[in-house]
Tab-separated table of C-alpha atoms and ligand atoms in Angstrom:
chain	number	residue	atom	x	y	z
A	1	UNK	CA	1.240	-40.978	-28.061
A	2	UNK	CA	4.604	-39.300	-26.230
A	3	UNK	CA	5.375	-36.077	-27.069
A	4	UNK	CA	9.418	-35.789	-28.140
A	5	UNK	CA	11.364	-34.389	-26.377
A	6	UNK	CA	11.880	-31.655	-29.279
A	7	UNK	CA	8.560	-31.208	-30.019
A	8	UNK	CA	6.794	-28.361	-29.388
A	9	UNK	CA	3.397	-28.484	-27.517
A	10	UNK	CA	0.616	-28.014	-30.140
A	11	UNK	CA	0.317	-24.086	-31.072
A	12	UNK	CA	-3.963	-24.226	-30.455
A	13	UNK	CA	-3.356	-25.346	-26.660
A	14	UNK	CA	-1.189	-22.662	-25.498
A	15	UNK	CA	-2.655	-19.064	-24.981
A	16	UNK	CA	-0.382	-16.657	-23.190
A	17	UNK	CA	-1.498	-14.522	-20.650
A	18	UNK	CA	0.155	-12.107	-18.723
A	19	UNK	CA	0.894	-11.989	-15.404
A	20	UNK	CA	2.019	-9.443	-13.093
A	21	UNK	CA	1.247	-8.462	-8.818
A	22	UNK	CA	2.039	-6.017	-6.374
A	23	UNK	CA	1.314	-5.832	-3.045
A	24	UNK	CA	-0.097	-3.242	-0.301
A	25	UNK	CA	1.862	-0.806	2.162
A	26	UNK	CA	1.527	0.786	6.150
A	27	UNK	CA	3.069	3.637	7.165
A	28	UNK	CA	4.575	2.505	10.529
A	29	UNK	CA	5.196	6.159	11.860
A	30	UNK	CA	5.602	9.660	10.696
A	31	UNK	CA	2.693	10.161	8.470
A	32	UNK	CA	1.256	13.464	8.337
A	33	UNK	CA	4.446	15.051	9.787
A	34	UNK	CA	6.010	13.790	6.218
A	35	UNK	CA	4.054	16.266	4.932
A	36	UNK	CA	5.980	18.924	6.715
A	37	UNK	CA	9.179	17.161	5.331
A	38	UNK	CA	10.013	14.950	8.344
A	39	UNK	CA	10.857	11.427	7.597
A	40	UNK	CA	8.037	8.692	7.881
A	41	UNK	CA	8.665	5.176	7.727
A	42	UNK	CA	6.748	2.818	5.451
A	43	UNK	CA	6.676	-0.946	5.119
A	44	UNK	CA	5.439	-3.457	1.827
A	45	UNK	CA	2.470	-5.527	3.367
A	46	UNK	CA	2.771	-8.752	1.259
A	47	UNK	CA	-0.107	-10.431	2.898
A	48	UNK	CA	-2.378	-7.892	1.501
A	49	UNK	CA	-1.417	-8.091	-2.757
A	50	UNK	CA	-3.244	-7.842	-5.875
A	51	UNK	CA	-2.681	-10.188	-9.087
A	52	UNK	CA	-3.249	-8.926	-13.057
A	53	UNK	CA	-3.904	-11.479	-15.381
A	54	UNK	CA	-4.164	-10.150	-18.837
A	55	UNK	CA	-4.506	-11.784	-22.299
A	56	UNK	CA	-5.090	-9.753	-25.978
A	57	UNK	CA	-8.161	-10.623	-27.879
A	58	UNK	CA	-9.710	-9.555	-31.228
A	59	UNK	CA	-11.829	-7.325	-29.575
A	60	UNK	CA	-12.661	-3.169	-30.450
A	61	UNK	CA	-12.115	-2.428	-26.478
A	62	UNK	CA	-10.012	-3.555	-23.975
A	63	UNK	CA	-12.221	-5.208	-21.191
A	64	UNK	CA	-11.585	-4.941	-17.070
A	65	UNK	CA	-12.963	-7.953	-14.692
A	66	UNK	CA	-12.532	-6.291	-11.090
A	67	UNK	CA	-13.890	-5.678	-8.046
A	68	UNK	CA	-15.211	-2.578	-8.558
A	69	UNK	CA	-16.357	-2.927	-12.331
A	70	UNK	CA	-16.468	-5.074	-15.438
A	71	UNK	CA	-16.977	-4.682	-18.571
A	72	UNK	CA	-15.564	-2.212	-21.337
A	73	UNK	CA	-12.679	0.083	-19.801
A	74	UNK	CA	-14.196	3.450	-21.837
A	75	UNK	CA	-17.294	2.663	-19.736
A	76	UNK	CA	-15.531	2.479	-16.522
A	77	UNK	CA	-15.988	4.723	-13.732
A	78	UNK	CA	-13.922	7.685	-13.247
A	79	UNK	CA	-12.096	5.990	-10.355
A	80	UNK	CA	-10.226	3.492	-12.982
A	81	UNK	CA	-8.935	6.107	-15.159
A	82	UNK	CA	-5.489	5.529	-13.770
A	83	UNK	CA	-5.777	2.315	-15.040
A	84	UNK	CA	-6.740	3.755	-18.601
A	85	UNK	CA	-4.008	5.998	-18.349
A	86	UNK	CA	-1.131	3.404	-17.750
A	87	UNK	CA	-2.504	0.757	-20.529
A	88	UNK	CA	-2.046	3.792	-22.821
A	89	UNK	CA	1.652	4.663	-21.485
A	90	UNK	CA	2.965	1.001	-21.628
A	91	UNK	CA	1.581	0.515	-24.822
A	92	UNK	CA	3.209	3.544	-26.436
A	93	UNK	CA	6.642	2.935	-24.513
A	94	UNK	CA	6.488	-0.107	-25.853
A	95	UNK	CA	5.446	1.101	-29.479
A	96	UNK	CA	2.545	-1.432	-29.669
A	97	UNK	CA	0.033	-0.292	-31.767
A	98	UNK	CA	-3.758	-1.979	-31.773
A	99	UNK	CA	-3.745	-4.236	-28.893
A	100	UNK	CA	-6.722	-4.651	-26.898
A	101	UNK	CA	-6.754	-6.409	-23.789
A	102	UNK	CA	-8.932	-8.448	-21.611
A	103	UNK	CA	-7.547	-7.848	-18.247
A	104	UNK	CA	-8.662	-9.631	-14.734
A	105	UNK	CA	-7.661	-7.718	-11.967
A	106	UNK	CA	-7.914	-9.766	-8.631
A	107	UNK	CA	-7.083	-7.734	-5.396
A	108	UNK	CA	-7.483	-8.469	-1.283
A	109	UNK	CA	-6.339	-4.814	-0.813
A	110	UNK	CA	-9.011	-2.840	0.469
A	111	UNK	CA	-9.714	0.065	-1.122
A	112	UNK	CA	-9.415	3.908	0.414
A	113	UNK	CA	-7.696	2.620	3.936
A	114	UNK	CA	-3.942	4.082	3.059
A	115	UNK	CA	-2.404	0.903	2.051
A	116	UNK	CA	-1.863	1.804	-1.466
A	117	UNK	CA	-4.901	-0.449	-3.381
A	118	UNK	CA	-4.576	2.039	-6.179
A	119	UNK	CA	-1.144	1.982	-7.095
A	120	UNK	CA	-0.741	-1.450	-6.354
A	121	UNK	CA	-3.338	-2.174	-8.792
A	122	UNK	CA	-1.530	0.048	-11.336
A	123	UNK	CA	2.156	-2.005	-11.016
A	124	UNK	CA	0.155	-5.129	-11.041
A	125	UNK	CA	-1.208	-4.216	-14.314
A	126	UNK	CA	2.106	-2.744	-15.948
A	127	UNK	CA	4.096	-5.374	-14.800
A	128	UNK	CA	1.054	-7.931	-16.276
A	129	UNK	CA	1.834	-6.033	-19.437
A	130	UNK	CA	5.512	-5.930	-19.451
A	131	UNK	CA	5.026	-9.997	-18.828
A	132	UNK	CA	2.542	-10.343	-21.548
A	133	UNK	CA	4.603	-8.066	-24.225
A	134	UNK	CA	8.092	-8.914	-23.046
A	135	UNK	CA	9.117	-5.355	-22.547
A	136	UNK	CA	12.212	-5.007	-19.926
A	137	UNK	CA	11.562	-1.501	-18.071
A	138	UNK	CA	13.301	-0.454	-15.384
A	139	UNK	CA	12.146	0.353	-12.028
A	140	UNK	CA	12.060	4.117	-12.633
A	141	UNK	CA	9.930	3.712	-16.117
A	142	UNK	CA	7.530	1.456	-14.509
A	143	UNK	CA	7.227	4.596	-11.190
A	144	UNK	CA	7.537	6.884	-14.076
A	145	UNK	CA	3.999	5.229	-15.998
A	146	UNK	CA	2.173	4.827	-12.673
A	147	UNK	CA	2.964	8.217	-10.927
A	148	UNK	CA	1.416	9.739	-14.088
A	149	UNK	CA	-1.090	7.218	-13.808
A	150	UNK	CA	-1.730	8.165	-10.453
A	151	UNK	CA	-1.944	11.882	-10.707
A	152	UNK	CA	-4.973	11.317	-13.435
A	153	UNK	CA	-6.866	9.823	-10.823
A	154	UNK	CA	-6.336	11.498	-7.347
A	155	UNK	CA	-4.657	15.236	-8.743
A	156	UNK	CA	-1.350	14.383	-6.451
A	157	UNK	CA	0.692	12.081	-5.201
A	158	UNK	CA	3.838	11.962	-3.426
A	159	UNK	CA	4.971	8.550	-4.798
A	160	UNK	CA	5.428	7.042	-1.604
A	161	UNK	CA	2.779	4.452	-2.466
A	162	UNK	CA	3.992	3.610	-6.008
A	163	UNK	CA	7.675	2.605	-4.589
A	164	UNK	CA	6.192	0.643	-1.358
A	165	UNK	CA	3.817	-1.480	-3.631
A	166	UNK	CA	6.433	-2.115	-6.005
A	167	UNK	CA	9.225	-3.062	-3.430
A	168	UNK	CA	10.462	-5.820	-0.711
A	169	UNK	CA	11.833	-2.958	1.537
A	170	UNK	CA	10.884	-1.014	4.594
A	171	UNK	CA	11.743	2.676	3.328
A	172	UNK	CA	12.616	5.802	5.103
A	173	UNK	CA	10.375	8.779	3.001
A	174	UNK	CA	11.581	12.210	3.278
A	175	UNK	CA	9.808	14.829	0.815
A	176	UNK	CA	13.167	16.750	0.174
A	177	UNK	CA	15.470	13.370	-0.198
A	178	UNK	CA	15.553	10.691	-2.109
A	179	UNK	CA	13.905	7.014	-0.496
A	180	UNK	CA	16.761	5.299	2.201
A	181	UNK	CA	15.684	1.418	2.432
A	182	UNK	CA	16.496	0.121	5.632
A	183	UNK	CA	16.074	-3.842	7.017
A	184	UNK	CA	13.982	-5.335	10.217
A	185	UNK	CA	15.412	-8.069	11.654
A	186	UNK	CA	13.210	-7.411	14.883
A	187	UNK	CA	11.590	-10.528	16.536
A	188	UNK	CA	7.772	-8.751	16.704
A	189	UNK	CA	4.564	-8.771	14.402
A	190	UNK	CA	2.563	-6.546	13.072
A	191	UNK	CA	-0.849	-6.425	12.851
A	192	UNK	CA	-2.573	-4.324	10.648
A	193	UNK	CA	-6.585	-3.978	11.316
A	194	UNK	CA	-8.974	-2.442	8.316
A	195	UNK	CA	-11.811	-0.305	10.834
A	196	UNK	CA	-14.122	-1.281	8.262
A	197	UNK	CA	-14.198	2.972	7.241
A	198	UNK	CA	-12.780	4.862	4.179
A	199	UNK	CA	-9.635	7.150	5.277
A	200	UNK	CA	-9.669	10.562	4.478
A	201	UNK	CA	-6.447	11.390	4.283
A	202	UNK	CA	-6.985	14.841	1.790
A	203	UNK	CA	-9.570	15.800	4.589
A	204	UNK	CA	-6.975	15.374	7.195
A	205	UNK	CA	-3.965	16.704	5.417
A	206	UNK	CA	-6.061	19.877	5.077
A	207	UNK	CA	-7.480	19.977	8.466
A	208	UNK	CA	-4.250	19.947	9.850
A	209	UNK	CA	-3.475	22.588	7.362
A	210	UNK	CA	-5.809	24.612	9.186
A	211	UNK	CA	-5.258	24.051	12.495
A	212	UNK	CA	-1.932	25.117	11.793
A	213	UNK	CA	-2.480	28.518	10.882
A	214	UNK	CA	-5.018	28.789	13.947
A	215	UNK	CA	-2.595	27.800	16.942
A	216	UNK	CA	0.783	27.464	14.901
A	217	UNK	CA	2.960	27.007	17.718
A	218	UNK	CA	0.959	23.278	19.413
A	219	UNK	CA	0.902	22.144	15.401
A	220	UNK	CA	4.742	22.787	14.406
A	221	UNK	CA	5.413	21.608	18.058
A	222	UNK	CA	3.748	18.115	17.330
A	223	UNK	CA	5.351	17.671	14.091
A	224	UNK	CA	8.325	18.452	15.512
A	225	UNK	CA	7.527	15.889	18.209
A	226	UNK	CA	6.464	13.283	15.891
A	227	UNK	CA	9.762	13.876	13.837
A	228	UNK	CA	11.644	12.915	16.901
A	229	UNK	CA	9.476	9.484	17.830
A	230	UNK	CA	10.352	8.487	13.953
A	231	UNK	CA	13.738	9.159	14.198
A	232	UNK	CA	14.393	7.501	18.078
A	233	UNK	CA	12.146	4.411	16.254
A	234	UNK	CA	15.040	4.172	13.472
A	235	UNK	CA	17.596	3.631	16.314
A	236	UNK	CA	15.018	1.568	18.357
A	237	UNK	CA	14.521	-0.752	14.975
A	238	UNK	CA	18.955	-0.810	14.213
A	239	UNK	CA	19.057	-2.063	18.331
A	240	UNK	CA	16.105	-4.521	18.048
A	241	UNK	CA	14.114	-2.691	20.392
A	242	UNK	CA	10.959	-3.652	19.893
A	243	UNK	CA	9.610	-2.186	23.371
A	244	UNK	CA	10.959	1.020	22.708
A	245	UNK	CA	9.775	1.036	19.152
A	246	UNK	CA	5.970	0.148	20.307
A	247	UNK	CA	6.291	2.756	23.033
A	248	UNK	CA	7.244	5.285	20.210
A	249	UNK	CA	4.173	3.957	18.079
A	250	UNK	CA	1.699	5.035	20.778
A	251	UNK	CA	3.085	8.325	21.444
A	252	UNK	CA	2.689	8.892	17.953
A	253	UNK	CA	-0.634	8.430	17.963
A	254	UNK	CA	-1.124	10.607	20.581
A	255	UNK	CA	0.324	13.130	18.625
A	256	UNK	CA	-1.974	12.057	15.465
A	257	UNK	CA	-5.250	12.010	17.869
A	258	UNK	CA	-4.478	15.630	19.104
A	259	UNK	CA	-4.273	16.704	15.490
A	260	UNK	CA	-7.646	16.019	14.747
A	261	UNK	CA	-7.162	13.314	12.661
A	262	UNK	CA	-8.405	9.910	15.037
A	263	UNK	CA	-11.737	9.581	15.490
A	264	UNK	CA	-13.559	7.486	17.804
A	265	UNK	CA	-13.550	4.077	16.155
A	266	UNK	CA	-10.043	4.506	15.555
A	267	UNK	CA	-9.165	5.103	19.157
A	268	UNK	CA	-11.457	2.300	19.715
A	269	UNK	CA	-9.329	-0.536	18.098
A	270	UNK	CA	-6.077	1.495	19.391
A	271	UNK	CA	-7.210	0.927	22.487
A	272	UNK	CA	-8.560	-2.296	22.284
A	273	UNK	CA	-4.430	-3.404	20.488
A	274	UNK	CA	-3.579	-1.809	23.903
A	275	UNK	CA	-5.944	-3.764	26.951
A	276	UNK	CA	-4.614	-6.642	24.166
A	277	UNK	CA	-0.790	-5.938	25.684
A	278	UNK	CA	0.024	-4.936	22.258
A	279	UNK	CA	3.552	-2.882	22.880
A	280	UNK	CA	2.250	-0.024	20.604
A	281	UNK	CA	-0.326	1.039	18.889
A	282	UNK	CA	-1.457	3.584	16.555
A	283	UNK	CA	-3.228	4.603	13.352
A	284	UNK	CA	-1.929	3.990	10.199
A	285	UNK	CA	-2.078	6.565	6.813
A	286	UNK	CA	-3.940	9.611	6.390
A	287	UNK	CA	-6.209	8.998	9.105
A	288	UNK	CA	-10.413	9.992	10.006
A	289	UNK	CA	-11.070	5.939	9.297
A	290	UNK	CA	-8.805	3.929	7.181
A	291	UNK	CA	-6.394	1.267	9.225
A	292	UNK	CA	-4.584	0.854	12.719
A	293	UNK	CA	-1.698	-0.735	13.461
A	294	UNK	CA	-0.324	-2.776	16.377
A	295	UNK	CA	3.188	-4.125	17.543
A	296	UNK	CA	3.095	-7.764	19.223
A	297	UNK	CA	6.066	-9.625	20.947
A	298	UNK	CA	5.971	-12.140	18.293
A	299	UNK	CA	3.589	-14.313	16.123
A	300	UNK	CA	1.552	-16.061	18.275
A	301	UNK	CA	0.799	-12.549	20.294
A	302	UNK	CA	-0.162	-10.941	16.938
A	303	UNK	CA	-2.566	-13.520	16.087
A	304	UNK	CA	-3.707	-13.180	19.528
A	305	UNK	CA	-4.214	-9.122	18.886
A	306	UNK	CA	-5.876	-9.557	15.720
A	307	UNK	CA	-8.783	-12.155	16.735
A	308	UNK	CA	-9.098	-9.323	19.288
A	309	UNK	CA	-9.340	-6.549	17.220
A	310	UNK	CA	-11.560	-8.061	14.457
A	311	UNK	CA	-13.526	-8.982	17.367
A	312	UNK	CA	-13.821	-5.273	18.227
A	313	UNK	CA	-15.348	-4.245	14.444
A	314	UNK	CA	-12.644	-4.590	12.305
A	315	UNK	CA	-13.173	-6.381	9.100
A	316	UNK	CA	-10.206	-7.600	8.321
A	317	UNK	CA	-6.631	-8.042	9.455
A	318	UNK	CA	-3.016	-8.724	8.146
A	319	UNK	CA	-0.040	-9.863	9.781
A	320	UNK	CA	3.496	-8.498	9.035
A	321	UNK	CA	6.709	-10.493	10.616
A	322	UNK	CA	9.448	-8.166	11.257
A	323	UNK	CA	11.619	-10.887	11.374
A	324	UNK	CA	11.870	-11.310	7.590
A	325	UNK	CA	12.211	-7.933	6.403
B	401	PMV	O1	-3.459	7.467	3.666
B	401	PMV	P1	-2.153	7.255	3.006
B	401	PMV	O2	-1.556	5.900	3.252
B	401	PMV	O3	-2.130	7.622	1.561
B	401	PMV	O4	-1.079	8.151	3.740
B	401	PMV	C1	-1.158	9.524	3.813
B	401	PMV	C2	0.044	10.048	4.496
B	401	PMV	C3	-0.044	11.529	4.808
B	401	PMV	O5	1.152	11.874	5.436
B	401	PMV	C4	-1.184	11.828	5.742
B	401	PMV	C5	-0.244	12.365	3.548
B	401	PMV	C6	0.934	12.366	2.589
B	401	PMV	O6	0.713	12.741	1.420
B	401	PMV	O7	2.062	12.073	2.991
């Protein structure tokens, strides 16, 4: 029989879910020195995204399906209690009492390599919520629920990661102003390479912490340094410059490897981007493992530069076109 045209579809057919992604981040230069409040510049990374799906069922718990864990979310491990933390903040923005929620959380975002996993994860899931509920926040209450989110589960964070996840735009981060989005329209790739290791990047902020007070003068030198690459890269990306913004890459790294906070399979795949006639290369985040990051001429070149690089040990690889950006 044909359905009407004013008929509804039958009620026991249609369960709603909702649905909501996000998608991962590289800092293309400046990290570390942002610390010191120079600028850094950060990019989304859409080829590397997480999806929520979430439904409610007549259930005493809400229950998590991910990568790292499934079953009830009071049973989780400590490393989801972000996630805990911004069920409990949408629900009571949204004054919903008594829902539980199965939630399936489905991510290609490694996890621990500075490109923003966990607070990806975290938008996925409010903006799954906000689908599922029909609840209209703005951008700043949705960075509101996962900063606080996010400071549960790693004691600090600058909320660089929450906006990069969250938006289409390259930003310029500055501790002491607010974020300047700024557009690519530079023919060049970018390959980003996982090393296969966790970052460190609280290890690193804090050795460079230290070697600071021991020679003060080569540390507030570099950052200095480094604050210069970012901001000749900013007039390097405005001209379409893409050999002067790989050259700029590099020395940045050499900066980041004479702060301590390389290591040897880093350099490794930095150097391997390099033999690979990559136009810069460099690492990428916090740094002691994590990700690198490579410029190429253009699409073909960065395809080129990744079967390289994941032929050199990395396990897997993500192209960015700075064409579209
Ligand atoms: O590893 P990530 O992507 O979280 O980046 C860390 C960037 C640092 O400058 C090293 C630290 C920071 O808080 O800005």
């Amino acid at each position: 029989m044909q359905r009407h045209e004013h008929e509804p579809f039958k009620q026991e057919i249609y369960r709603p879910i909702g649905i909501g992604t996000a998608h991962g981040k590289v800092i293309l230069m400046g990290e570390h020195s942002v610390v010191y409040d120079f600028p850094a510049i950060a990019l989304p990374l859409p080829a590397a995204n997480v999806t929520v799906r979430l439904e409610q069922l007549d259930m005493k718990n809400h229950y998590i399906d991910s990568q790292i864990y499934t079953g009830p979310l009071h049973h989780a491990p400590n490393e989801l209690n972000n996630l805990k933390k911004a069920i409990n903040l949408t629900l009571s923005s949204g004054q919903i009492a008594d829902a539980r929620l199965r939630i399936w959380i489905d991510s290609n975002i490694p996890i621990g390599r500075g490109m923003g996993s966990s607070a990806a994860v975290t938008v996925a899931l409010v903006r799954a919520m906000c689908h599922y509920f029909n609840l209209g926040l703005s951008d700043s209450q949705l960075a509101f629920i996962v900063n606080q989110a996010e400071v549960i589960a790693h004691d600090q964070t600058s909320g660089l990661d929450t906006l990069l996840v969250s938006t289409d735009s390259p930003i310029i981060y500055r501790k002491s102003a607010s974020p300047v989005p700024i557009q690519f329209n530079m023919p060049a790739t970018l390959v980003v390479a996982d090393s296969g290791m966790e970052g460190e990047t609280k290890l690193a902020v804090s050795k460079v912490g230290q070697l600071l007070e021991k020679t003060p003068r080569f540390v507030t030198n570099a950052m200095q340094s480094i604050g210069d690459y970012v901001g000749q890269a900013l007039v390097a990306i405005k001209q379409n410059n893409i050999h002067d913004l790989g050259r700029l890459m590099t020395y940045n790294h050499y900066y980041l490897n004479q702060l301590g906070v390389s290591n040897p399979t880093i350099d490794y795949l930095v150097n391997r981007a390099w033999m690979s006639d990559a136009l810069g290369a460099k690492l990428t985040g916090g740094g002691l493992g994590g990700c690198v990051i490579a410029l190429a001429r253009d699409y073909r070149h960065g395809q080129f530069i990744q079967a390289e690089l994941l032929q050199a040990g990395a396990v897997d690889s993500w192209l960015l076109d700075l064409n579209t950006m």
